[in-house]
Every structure is written in structure tokens, then in C-alpha cells.
Amino acid sequence: MSEIVIYTIITVSVIGIIAAIILFFASQKFKVYEDPKIDLVEEALPTANCGGCGYPGCRNFAEACVKADDLSNLYCPVGGNEVMKNVAEILGKNAVDKEKQVAVIRCSGSYNVRSRTNNYDGAENCTIVANLYSGDTGCQFGCLGLGECVDACGFDAMYMDEETGLPVVIQDKCTACGDCVRACPKDIIELRNAGKKDRRIFVSCINEEKGGIAKKSCEVACIGCSLCVKACNYDAIEINNFLAYIDYEKCVLCRKCVDVCPTGSIHEINFPARKIKPQKKEKSENPDLVKIAKDKNSSETKE
Amino acid sequence: MSKINLVTKGFLKENAVLVLFLGLCPTLGTTTSAINGLAMGLATTFVLIMSNTVVSLVKSLIPDMVRIPAFIVIIATFVTVVELTMQAFVPELFEVLGLFIPLIVVNCIILGRAEAFASKNNVFDSILDGLGMGLGFAFALTILGAIREILGSGAIFGMKFFSGDGMLVFVLAPGAFLVLGYLIAITNKINSKKA
Amino acid sequence: MSKLFTVSPSPHNYGKDTVRSLMYGVIIALIPTLAISLYFFGLGALIVTLVSVVSALIFEYLITKFLLKKQPDILDGSALITGLLLAFNVPSNLPIIIIIIGALVAIGIGKMTFGGLGNNPFNPALVGRVFLLISFPVQMTSWPLPIQSRMHYLDAMTGATPLGIVKEGIKNGEKVSDLMSQIPSHMQLFIGNMGGSLGEVAGIAILLGLAWLLYKKVITWHIPISMIGTIVIFTGILWLINPDKYLDPLFHVLTGGVLLGAVFMATDYVTSPMTHKGMIIFGIGIGFLTVIIRIFGAYPEGVSFAILIMNAFVPLINMYVKPKRFGEVINNG
Amino acid sequence: MLKTFSKGGVHPAENKLSAEQSIKTLPIPKTVTIPISQHIGAPATVIVKKNDIVKVGQIIAQSGGFVSANIHSSVSGKVTKIDSFMDSSGYKKQAVVIDVEGDEWDESIVKNNEVIRDCNLSSEEIIKKVGELGIVGLGGATFPSQVKLSVPKGMTAEVLIINGVECEPYLTSDHRLMLEKGLEMLVGTSILMKALNVTKAIVGIENNKKDAIEHLTKLSEKFSGIEVQALKVKYPQGGEKQLIKALINREVPSGGLPIAVGAVVHNVGTAYAVYEAVQKNKPLFERVVSVTGKSVKNPSNYLTRIGTSVSELIEAAGGLPEDTGKVISGGPMMGKALNTIDVPVTKGTSGVLIIPEGESRRGKVSDCIRCSKCVSVCPMGLEPFLLMTVAEKQNYERAEKEKTMDCIECGSCSYTCPSNRPLLDYIRLSKFEVGKIMRSRKS
Amino acid sequence: MLNLNDLGRLLIMAKKTESTLKNMLVALFVIAFISSTTLGYVYEFTKGPISDARLKKKVEAIKIVVPEFTNNPNLDSYKIPSDMPDSLECYPAYKDSTLVGTAIRTFSDIGFSKRIYLMVGFLPNGTIHNISVLEHSETPGLGDKMDKKKSKWSEQFNGKNPESYKLKVTKDGGNVDAITAATISSRAYAQAVDRAYKAYMANKK
């Protein structure tokens, strides 16, 4: 063994030992305690950073979960019950099961049922239009059709339908994070329980004007006739300001209200086609409705 | 992840240079010609495979706190071996690459793979990973070198096909940045299409 | 109601300036320079300008249509200006293939890589020019003699630029006063009778263009004046210190594309700062760098590099130099 | 060299088509729709019921807060409906519909045209009267005047500025008012001076109204402390902050009110309304409206009762032209486009402008070429291109830092942009969102 | 010093070693020891070939610049002073004990970047036989044309005697045609040759 080899071995080994000692003491001295559970919880989360939980990002939500004594106020809408169950397991706490929700668009005023009253010529942004005036049709509550909700969606779960000029939610991709709800300046989008077998019934209109005026500006508007309230056996429907609202907690999906609605503004989603066509034909005249009833298995639901 | 995937991901999906932007110093510095790029790439591949193997073997022995010095020592050893061997047996190549061979030690790809892959996976997978990442690196460097050589000196692998000078800028450093930029853009395009 | 009104947010009154009108304003301002270069360099100038402009337009069209997949609008004037400016920045005996490469680099790398008009951080024509200068130093630094080479293109007689002669001479320890006999007089420089790139020779034509641009309010005075002013002051100080070693300020301004750079290149909308204060800082920076490169650097002229370097600082200038806000609370203590 | 404000500004084509037309009185319509929210601030509360009979000048809605104003009936007749109707804002809002029967004025109103110069009321009494009679700023912003006249504690008004600039193209209502009711307007000014306790007032008028300048200069000799100042023609000189800068060279601090620099600004229309209110007891129920536009048959200025439908105004000026593309309530720079002409004239309607089809559309939007024209024309020293970009990227914190709230929405940036970018649209969006953020921070 | 039992246990243990002082010391020491040993032996092994390769390169350069010789110039080398602090290395070439030429390793600092090293071969009468570039970092495509591999520019020196052939570029009043657009590099090249010539003549016995 030549001298060089020996010297090499000695120097390198000594450096190694010294480094080990320094590192050991440094690690003792500068140890920062961070709950390792935060990392674990964060890993269990979908890390979409959508803010649907009410926290600025997944890490903040994870921190909140670790800190909280009780998980009942914390819910990740994207991950759903499954993720929350995992989180609860990591933390040894109990998760509260919440019904899966999905965004629905409460306006069905497509081009063919809502006549234009002017031409808009400005920036393509719903909020800008909403601040300027009530929109380019007679209905001042309806969808403006410039797709700010679609832009806001971080999951590609929405698109604008070219034919109707309305946004469409792709149910399978929707995580109910609520970004679209916050983005819509007209408050048209609502998160509703997905319902049994993904079946839902809701009033697809938020027009609060008197029946006659509403009907004039939009053929499929809710006119506040209260026929549905009478039809409902479960007290699930209420009318305020000439507008019906179906409480999804109370609704049992019996479909009676859909049959009686004279304007077809109550929509049913993912139901099988009816055996007997309703007697009054104009009830289901809305082409969208017929289509929905037909493709019951379609994952993309027009709402 | 399938075994084949381990090797192929280094070429496009997780290419060290074109996607992860690691080891840019040798990438920009050595790729004046295709052959230089290839040689540098192969040298790195060798070190990468060896260090991945060893790191994966000893991963459970090394305490967390000293893992980085340990990895660096392992890597440095292999780099020095490569350096000395090259100097002894291929001095012409060493003359061109000599400056950059020691830099392999701090090439982020190698430490990065040791830290991110080899210290968590078994030996066989680590070898495949080293092979894939290394070949991907060599692939990127060769392409980069080839483009720079073609445009800059009108030649490919030293064979001239165009009399007269090429566009000098490609032999110089700015050309390296330019070509790298466009290669990254093309890779992104391909990857985004696949995804 | 039979007819629908248009509704839009205010204002409902729109100015007459369009991108196109501004660009064509610049092109009109370039005409005197083009005319003078045609007078001095004749055939070569014609070929170089035509090739440069046509290839710039073609590349603009092809890249916008097939790579960016946008509706190409090659007649908005921006590619035309890039083509013209590129031609103005090269010698009149440049081989056609090199000009085409220059146009490809200017449009392709300088402009379209960043997303087209409005998004490029560097002046496209200068990117093309500097690319050519580094790639083809031999062809890019042999300048045809004015007037004599009017009827020749590739076989023109060449000579050095005045700045090149002086720089070489000073390096060899010769005195400036001796060197001045070898180069044209200031008056000759002013009308453009010297070796150099197509558009950089004639000060008078460029000043005409400047007057037009200022009159039409296409550009403001801030960049040209601050840039030329800095060069004059800086070189003036050096000249006063040692007139044997340093050239006089007027000579510096009239040669090496200072005027062309100050009026047409540095003032490029896209690559210059947004505020007047920022423009002045930008101009001073260019002037300063130009002199530094000329006197201490390897190249005899430095305008292109100085502009490109300052282009890189524009985002920073925009970030930190803000216009004076109305009603900003100023504390006088 | 005429005075003007120092920074930014544009000079659009003036197009003062109706400048030579003296003010005509529009016939009283058959029915009027009087919105109860015609001013900035809280809407008023309706105090009449359906089928009530009202007289001209009778109060029909009570001020709904400190920043609010009373609303008076502009006609005599029967209240037929109290419901929501589309107003010029484009939204349906509550309004009172009155069917006209005769023209019976409230007894307290002095109906003759005699000019009463002397006013014996104290400052408080004047302010009270201005508030009761529903006077709001008639320049367009419709800020309740009594609020402006009540100087906050710790501040003193030094100078009253009367805004006769009328920098918006096309509009001529203030111009005509100054020519025809100059004396009354100056009396109103001296009343305002008294209310504010100031000894100096400046009437600022742009130099394209030479006759008005001459006329008022002559009249003002009879009033002590009132000075008429000609100004260089430049938009947006009529903006409060710009006008103060131009006339007394003071800058209202960012986020502050004019009173912070000792100035109070009132429009000439307001001064005239104040005169009528204080000296004649007449509430604000009519105003001068210019009906103009290149294709309008007879561009003219009408004294119009509040609540008259815009369509009737247009009818009086020769009907809606064939090629109408856009109808604007107000001027072309800051006015509001209407989506129907069946909306009522309100206290803030300074003009109705009809733009032909050919000029109504914006040009094709292209990428920003960073020409910096928007920066140099912005009278507030902002960077519109940047504000638009951050608004598009929804980076509202940055927008706030870049002083988006200082924007006066004059539209100079959008006007000048060669790429036709909707700069102001997005700045307005960012103001809206930043305002939300700021409010949430306060609460 | 090293407990083999410990090491064995460490190797078998599937669980991650904890960061205690002892473990850290042992792990780092073992790795450092193995590495350095390996390196030491590789060094020993490659020492010979490396020096051979270096020598071979030098001899090859000498072979190019002087006529055929039979001795080992490397063994006979000597140093001569130059006008700069650094001295020049001389490699005399003998053919059957007759001096046929001398190769001088010379340099210049006035190039475009860094120092340029040349090997200049002089015949005994001072005539330049041949020149080869040992090291340079001139601009590719311009200054690097001084290299024989890139262009025939340097051949103009061959067979010239600097006594009559002025080693300056034509621009400076000499006889050397500069490389187009690379006057600075050419000037440095000429200077290096001139330096070698002057030192050689001054030290010629």
C-alpha cells in the first residue's frame, strides 16, 4: 500500500467522522418540531388547492384538521367522504359523513326561449356585464352566458354549450368545491345533494319577478304559480318572491311537481324515461328535458 | 410502475434536462458537438447507475441525518474513478470534457435520483432507474450537441457535410441556451399531447 | 322593438389611433433613411432591403398561421418594420441566405417565440442583427464603401467603419487627431457618406424621421433625447480629459448607429418602459452601456448590445418606476 | 397659456352640435315614471300610495339616510302604480308612476321668472332647504348636495368651485344654462358661498364656450368674490379632482375628498337648482337635457320633467334615426348605454346621445403592444394596462396596491388604446372586487 | 475499533437506522473508508497510464514541429528565459547526435481570451520548421483557425526565417497575414512565435 493511499484513507475518514459529529450536534440543536401528522394528512388530501374547504390550500386545511378536536366542521368537498375517512383514521378522530353534492345551474333560459333585447359589445366577463346592466335579455336574473364559472372551474367539470349559451356541469368531474358558485355574479349556481342514484329534482330558475313579466322575458321561467307546492306531499317546496325552491333535504324525488309545472322549469336529472307520457304535452316541450329523460345513463347532465 | 417504464420515462416524460431542468451546467458546457454530448452523457450514466446501485444497497444503513454527506461521498468516488480512467485511457476525450467531469459530483440528477429514488427502492429498480435517467440525459445531450454541431460547424459527429463556416452562435454559449430552450419547448409539446 | 341597441360599458367614443396607423407612422419615418441608403449603396441596399422585408413578412405569416395557429395579420406593419430595421442594421453586401436567416431569427426567435406582437421582451430586429453578428462575424463586419459600390452587390469594395478605424488606431497607440485624417468629416458623417450598415449612416435622414414621429405623436422625446444626451455627456467628459485618446461627442453620436438606435430601435413600443420616468432611465442606461462597450469593450460599436441589455431591464423598470399618482401624499416632513 | 390640469387627458372631437340651440321646454308627458333612487346613496322611501293625487313639487319619497335625497313629483296627477321598472342603470328598480292631470304646482313654489338676488337665510337654513328640496349634483354623479355642503368637523372650505367645464363631447346643457340663466346661476353660487362660509368662488369654463365665458365674466362683476376662469379644452377637466388641480393647483389626496384641500365643487346646474330651491322654493323636478347625436334631426336642449320617458325626448328632437346603434344616457365618455329607450329621465340625465350604427361598435381587440399611451393619458397617474392585466388574472391585492381605487373611470385609456383593449371594463371590475375586499376587511 | 457484530446487525436490519451519534459516526466512517480505499487503489492503478498519455501528447507535438529525430527530447529538455517572468521549455531533437532542430513551448497573453500555448520548431539556423497549437481558447470559427485542424492559416510560417520575415501582422507593419476578422488572435500567435525566436537566438551558443 503506497503512502498516497494511506493518506487518502486517513484524511477522508477523518473528514467523515468530523462531519458526522458536527451534523449530530447541529441536528440536536436546530431540531424544529412539526407535527408529522400534517404531512400525512396532506398526503391523504387531493391536493387540488381549490379552496373548496374554506382554507387557502390543502396544507392549511391539513393543519386545521390536525389542530381541531372535532372534524365535523371540516370537510373536503373534492375528496368527499372517503378522503375524510382516511384523514380521520390518521388522526384517530371521527369523520362526519356528508352527502355528496354537485353543482347545478338554476337557469335554463337558452337562446330559443329567451329573446334578446340588445347586443352586448364589451369585455367578455360576466361580472363586468352584471355591473353594467341586467344582461342582454329581458330576464334580469338569468345566466349571462360568458362562462366565468367555466373559467373558475379547476377540474374541467364545466363547459359552455354552444347551442344554448348556458354552462353545463359534467357531473362525474364535479367535486362540489364551490368555485363556480363564488364566481357567478348572478348567483345562479347552487350546490345540491347529488341524491339517490344521482337523481335530482330542482327548480331551474331564479327569476323573482311576477309570473307575467317572468314568462314574457323567458318561456321556461318559474312563474310562482304554486301548483308544485300543492302537488308536493312532503312540504319540500316553498315559494318566495314568485319563485319556487325545492329543499333537497326534504325532497323524496317523487316527481309529482315536475308533472304539474306549467312552464317546465322544474328539472329532473338521471331519472329513467317515463312509461306513460304526461297527458298535457306542453309540459315536457322543453327539448332539453326530453333529451335528459332519454339519456338516463349519460354522465353529462344538462341542468 | 412497470420495469420498462422505469427505463423509458427518462427519455421524455421525466427527462432530466428537458423536463426536470437538472444538471444544466454540463449540458450547456459540453455539448459543442454530438460526440462530446454523448461522452458526457455516458459518463454520467455510468456514475448514475453505480451510485444508484450502491445507495440502494446501503439505504437502510445510513441514518437520515448523514445521508447527504454519505451519498456525496459515494458519488464523488465514482466520479473520480471515471475521471482517472478517462485521463489514463482516453486522454483526447478527457481534454475536452475534463473540466466538466468533476462537476458530475454536484450534478443534481445524480444526487436527486439517489435521494428521490434509490434511497426508497430496491436495487434492481434503482439500476433501471439510473439506466433510464442516465440514457435520457445522454440522449438529450447528444441531440443538443448534434443540433449545435450541425448548425454551428456544418458537421455531424465530426463529419463535415457543408463547406465553410456554420452559424458560430451555436458553438458559443448563447447557442446552447437557444437550442436548449427550443428542445424544452418541443418536449413540453410532445408531453402535453401524450397527457 | 325591431332593432336591438348595442350596449357596452363606457367610453363610447374611440380614438382614431390603431396599431396599424402607429406602425405605418414608423414606416413613413423610415423612408428618408431608406432613400439615403439607396443613394449611397445602390443595388446592394435594394437587394438587402427587399429580401429582408419579404422574408420577414413570409415568416410572420407562416409562424402565426401554423405554429401559433392565430389569424395572421402580416399587414399590421410590425413585421414590415422588423424587416426594414433588420435590413438597416446589416451591410449592403450581405449574402441573401444570411439575410433570410436573420429575418427568421428576428421573427421566429425574437418575436414569435414569446407569443407575437406585444409579448416579445427584446427588439426583434436587434435579436436578428446580434445573432448574425455573432454567427457570421466576417460577413457582418465588412462594410461596402459608399457611392463606389453602388452598382455592385456581393463583389463590392469594402472598408472599415469610422469607429472601427479609430478603435483599431487607438489600440495601436495612435493619436485621435492623426486618425481623424483617415475618416470622413463630421459633415460627411451627417449626410451619411461613410462605410456602415444600410440605415445607420445618414444622421440627417434619421433626424427627419424623428421629427415626423414626434409630430405624429407616435413616440415621445424621452428615450432618444436621454440616450443621446447621456452619450454626449459621457463621451464629452472623457474627451475633455484626454482629447488624444477619446473621440469628440459629436463623432460618437453620428457614427455606429447611435441615431438609428435612439430613434427607431430603443423606442420600439413593446420593448421599452411604460412610463416617461422609466423611459428616461432606459435611455440613460442605453447611452451609458453604449459608451462603455465602445471604449472598454471588444466591439467598436455597442448600440445594439446596449439596447438589448436594457430591454432585459424593462420589466424591472416597469415594476419599480411608477408614474406619479395623482394626489399621492407627499411628506415634506 | 390657459390653465388646465397637469397630467394626462385626451382631446376627443367636441361635436357640440346643440350648442346654438336655446333651451326649449318639453311638453309635459301623459305619464311619468319617477324612480326613487336617482342619486348616489340609499334609495328614498315612498310615502305616497296608489291612487293618491299629487301636485307638482309635492314630496313623494323621503330621503332614506344621511347620503340620500328626497324625491318630488314632477307633475300633478294620480299615482297609478308603485312597482319596479327598468331605469337607465339597466336594472329594474322601484319607481312611482303618475298619470298626468293638468299642471297644478304646489302652493309654496314661486312661479314667476323674477330674479331674486338677496338671500337672508343662514348657512344652516340654506343647507336644510337644499336637502329638503332634493337637490343633487347635476353633473352626472348625483351626489346629494346637502352632504357636500355640510363641511365635516375639523375641515374648512376655502373656495367654492363651480364646474362649468362640460368637457364631455356632444353635451351642451350646462353651456346653454350658463348663457340663458347666467344671472340665476351666479345668485345660486353666492348662496352656496354663504352656505359654505367662503368668500371666494371660481367658475371654471372650458375655452370652447367663449360666449358663456364672456357673458358670465360680465355678470360676475356685480358679485363680489366670484371669478370666471377660462380653461384649456381637455378631457376630463370636469372631474372634480382635475378641476381643482386646474383652477387652484392643489391635488386632492388619494382616497380623499375635495374638502381635504379646502375646495368644494358644484356643477353649474346644481348652482341653478340651488337658486331655484332657496329663492323660489322649487324642488328639483326638472332639468335641462341635451338630445344630440350626429344623425339626430334637431339636436337640442330641453327643459324636461324628471320621469319623462327618454323616448319622448328623442321624439321631440325628430325621432329615433334609422341607423341608431347605441343610445347613451349622458356623454360619450362616461355615459351609460341604454338597452331600451323606455326609461325615465332622472336627476342625473345630462343628455341623451344617439350614436349611429357605424360608430357604435368597438374595434377588434388585439394584444397590448405596450405603447404606453394609456399611461400617458391617465389623469390620475395610473397604469391602466397593468390594472387590466391584474384584473384579468384576478390578482386584486396587486390591483389595490396599484391604486385601482383612484380611477375616476373617465375612459381616457380605453379611448386612446390603439389595440382597442377594454381597459376601463376591467379596471371597473377590479374596483368592484377590491371594494368588496376592502369592505370585508373593515367589518 | 469497528465492531463487526454491529455492522452485521446493521446490514441485516430491515428497519431504517436511527440518527444516533454512534450510528452516524459508524455509517459515515465506513463509507468514507471504503471510498478512500477504492480511490487510492484506482489512483495507483491509473498513475502510470496517465503520465504516459501526457508524455505521448507532448512528444507528438514535438514530432510535428521538428524534423525526424532519434533521441528522447523530453529527457534532454532545458529551460531558457524569455522577456516574461515565465521561462520557455526547449526540447532539442537530435538525429544520430546531430542537432536537427529545437522545439520550444512558447506562449502569448494578448489573445482574445486566456493564454495561448504553442510549440514552435526551429531548425538550427533559426528557420521555423513547423508550429502546432498546444492550448488555446480563442473564439471558435474565428481565432481557432490558428489550429491546423481548422485551417491552413498557420502554414504561412513554415520555412520562414524570422530574420527576414517580420513576425507581426500586416496591419502592424509585419509580414503575417492575419486571419480574417481575428486580428487579435493572429497578433497573439505572431507574438508567441516571436518570443520563442528571440529567446532561442539569445540562448544559442
mmCIF file of N, CA, C and O in Angstrom, chain E residues 9 13 16 40 49 55 65-66 96 100 102 115 118 129 132 157 163 171 178-179 195 204:
data_model
loop_
_atom_site.group_PDB
_atom_site.id
_atom_site.type_symbol
_atom_site.label_atom_id
_atom_site.label_comp_id
_atom_site.label_asym_id
_atom_site.label_seq_id
_atom_site.Cartn_x
_atom_site.Cartn_y
_atom_site.Cartn_z
ATOM 1 N N ARG E 9 -25.309 -6.500 12.181
ATOM 2 C CA ARG E 9 -26.674 -6.245 12.573
ATOM 3 C C ARG E 9 -27.273 -5.131 11.711
ATOM 4 O O ARG E 9 -28.409 -5.205 11.246
ATOM 5 N N MET E 13 -30.567 -5.596 9.442
ATOM 6 C CA MET E 13 -31.750 -4.875 9.857
ATOM 7 C C MET E 13 -32.516 -4.285 8.688
ATOM 8 O O MET E 13 -31.949 -3.589 7.856
ATOM 9 N N LYS E 16 -34.921 1.203 9.192
ATOM 10 C CA LYS E 16 -34.001 2.305 8.962
ATOM 11 C C LYS E 16 -33.183 2.592 10.215
ATOM 12 O O LYS E 16 -33.724 2.632 11.331
ATOM 13 N N GLY E 40 -7.877 5.331 -3.605
ATOM 14 C CA GLY E 40 -6.421 5.167 -3.520
ATOM 15 C C GLY E 40 -5.931 4.141 -4.518
ATOM 16 O O GLY E 40 -4.995 4.392 -5.277
ATOM 17 N N PRO E 49 -0.504 4.945 -16.634
ATOM 18 C CA PRO E 49 -1.114 5.306 -17.921
ATOM 19 C C PRO E 49 -1.316 6.808 -18.083
ATOM 20 O O PRO E 49 -1.132 7.341 -19.181
ATOM 21 N N LEU E 55 2.850 12.391 -21.633
ATOM 22 C CA LEU E 55 4.130 12.440 -22.321
ATOM 23 C C LEU E 55 3.930 12.231 -23.808
ATOM 24 O O LEU E 55 4.507 12.928 -24.651
ATOM 25 N N VAL E 65 6.658 19.377 -35.077
ATOM 26 C CA VAL E 65 7.289 20.662 -35.397
ATOM 27 C C VAL E 65 8.773 20.585 -35.752
ATOM 28 O O VAL E 65 9.336 21.557 -36.230
ATOM 29 N N VAL E 66 9.425 19.467 -35.476
ATOM 30 C CA VAL E 66 10.838 19.387 -35.885
ATOM 31 C C VAL E 66 11.034 18.198 -36.821
ATOM 32 O O VAL E 66 10.212 17.285 -36.850
ATOM 33 N N ASP E 96 20.908 10.984 -34.673
ATOM 34 C CA ASP E 96 22.257 10.427 -34.583
ATOM 35 C C ASP E 96 23.228 11.483 -34.070
ATOM 36 O O ASP E 96 24.210 11.825 -34.717
ATOM 37 N N VAL E 100 19.042 18.482 -35.105
ATOM 38 C CA VAL E 100 18.275 18.771 -36.336
ATOM 39 C C VAL E 100 17.245 19.857 -36.102
ATOM 40 O O VAL E 100 16.699 20.424 -37.035
ATOM 41 N N THR E 102 15.008 22.372 -32.752
ATOM 42 C CA THR E 102 14.624 22.527 -31.349
ATOM 43 C C THR E 102 13.153 22.923 -31.288
ATOM 44 O O THR E 102 12.721 23.833 -31.999
ATOM 45 N N ARG E 115 -4.402 32.506 -21.976
ATOM 46 C CA ARG E 115 -3.066 32.376 -22.568
ATOM 47 C C ARG E 115 -3.085 31.332 -23.690
ATOM 48 O O ARG E 115 -3.781 30.328 -23.590
ATOM 49 N N LEU E 118 1.925 27.531 -27.682
ATOM 50 C CA LEU E 118 2.297 26.969 -28.977
ATOM 51 C C LEU E 118 3.553 26.130 -28.807
ATOM 52 O O LEU E 118 4.336 26.340 -27.894
ATOM 53 N N HIS E 129 10.412 25.581 -38.627
ATOM 54 C CA HIS E 129 10.102 24.361 -39.358
ATOM 55 C C HIS E 129 8.590 24.113 -39.391
ATOM 56 O O HIS E 129 8.009 23.899 -40.449
ATOM 57 N N SER E 132 2.777 24.035 -33.839
ATOM 58 C CA SER E 132 1.474 23.449 -33.517
ATOM 59 C C SER E 132 0.917 24.114 -32.256
ATOM 60 O O SER E 132 1.676 24.578 -31.411
ATOM 61 N N PHE E 157 3.852 30.226 -41.886
ATOM 62 C CA PHE E 157 5.087 30.428 -41.138
ATOM 63 C C PHE E 157 6.179 29.437 -41.539
ATOM 64 O O PHE E 157 7.356 29.705 -41.375
ATOM 65 N N GLU E 163 14.438 36.236 -39.285
ATOM 66 C CA GLU E 163 15.432 37.292 -39.509
ATOM 67 C C GLU E 163 14.943 38.228 -40.625
ATOM 68 O O GLU E 163 15.073 39.443 -40.537
ATOM 69 N N LYS E 171 -1.161 44.588 -40.608
ATOM 70 C CA LYS E 171 -1.735 45.834 -40.115
ATOM 71 C C LYS E 171 -0.723 46.602 -39.255
ATOM 72 O O LYS E 171 -0.732 47.831 -39.231
ATOM 73 N N ALA E 178 -3.100 38.316 -41.351
ATOM 74 C CA ALA E 178 -3.959 37.965 -40.214
ATOM 75 C C ALA E 178 -5.134 37.101 -40.676
ATOM 76 O O ALA E 178 -5.540 37.161 -41.841
ATOM 77 N N ILE E 179 -5.693 36.331 -39.758
ATOM 78 C CA ILE E 179 -6.942 35.605 -40.019
ATOM 79 C C ILE E 179 -8.043 36.653 -40.178
ATOM 80 O O ILE E 179 -8.103 37.608 -39.403
ATOM 81 N N ARG E 195 8.437 35.554 -29.597
ATOM 82 C CA ARG E 195 9.041 35.372 -28.279
ATOM 83 C C ARG E 195 9.963 34.154 -28.285
ATOM 84 O O ARG E 195 11.106 34.219 -27.807
ATOM 85 N N LYS E 204 21.253 30.739 -27.986
ATOM 86 C CA LYS E 204 22.000 29.833 -28.857
ATOM 87 C C LYS E 204 23.485 30.034 -28.582
ATOM 88 O O LYS E 204 23.981 31.150 -28.533
#
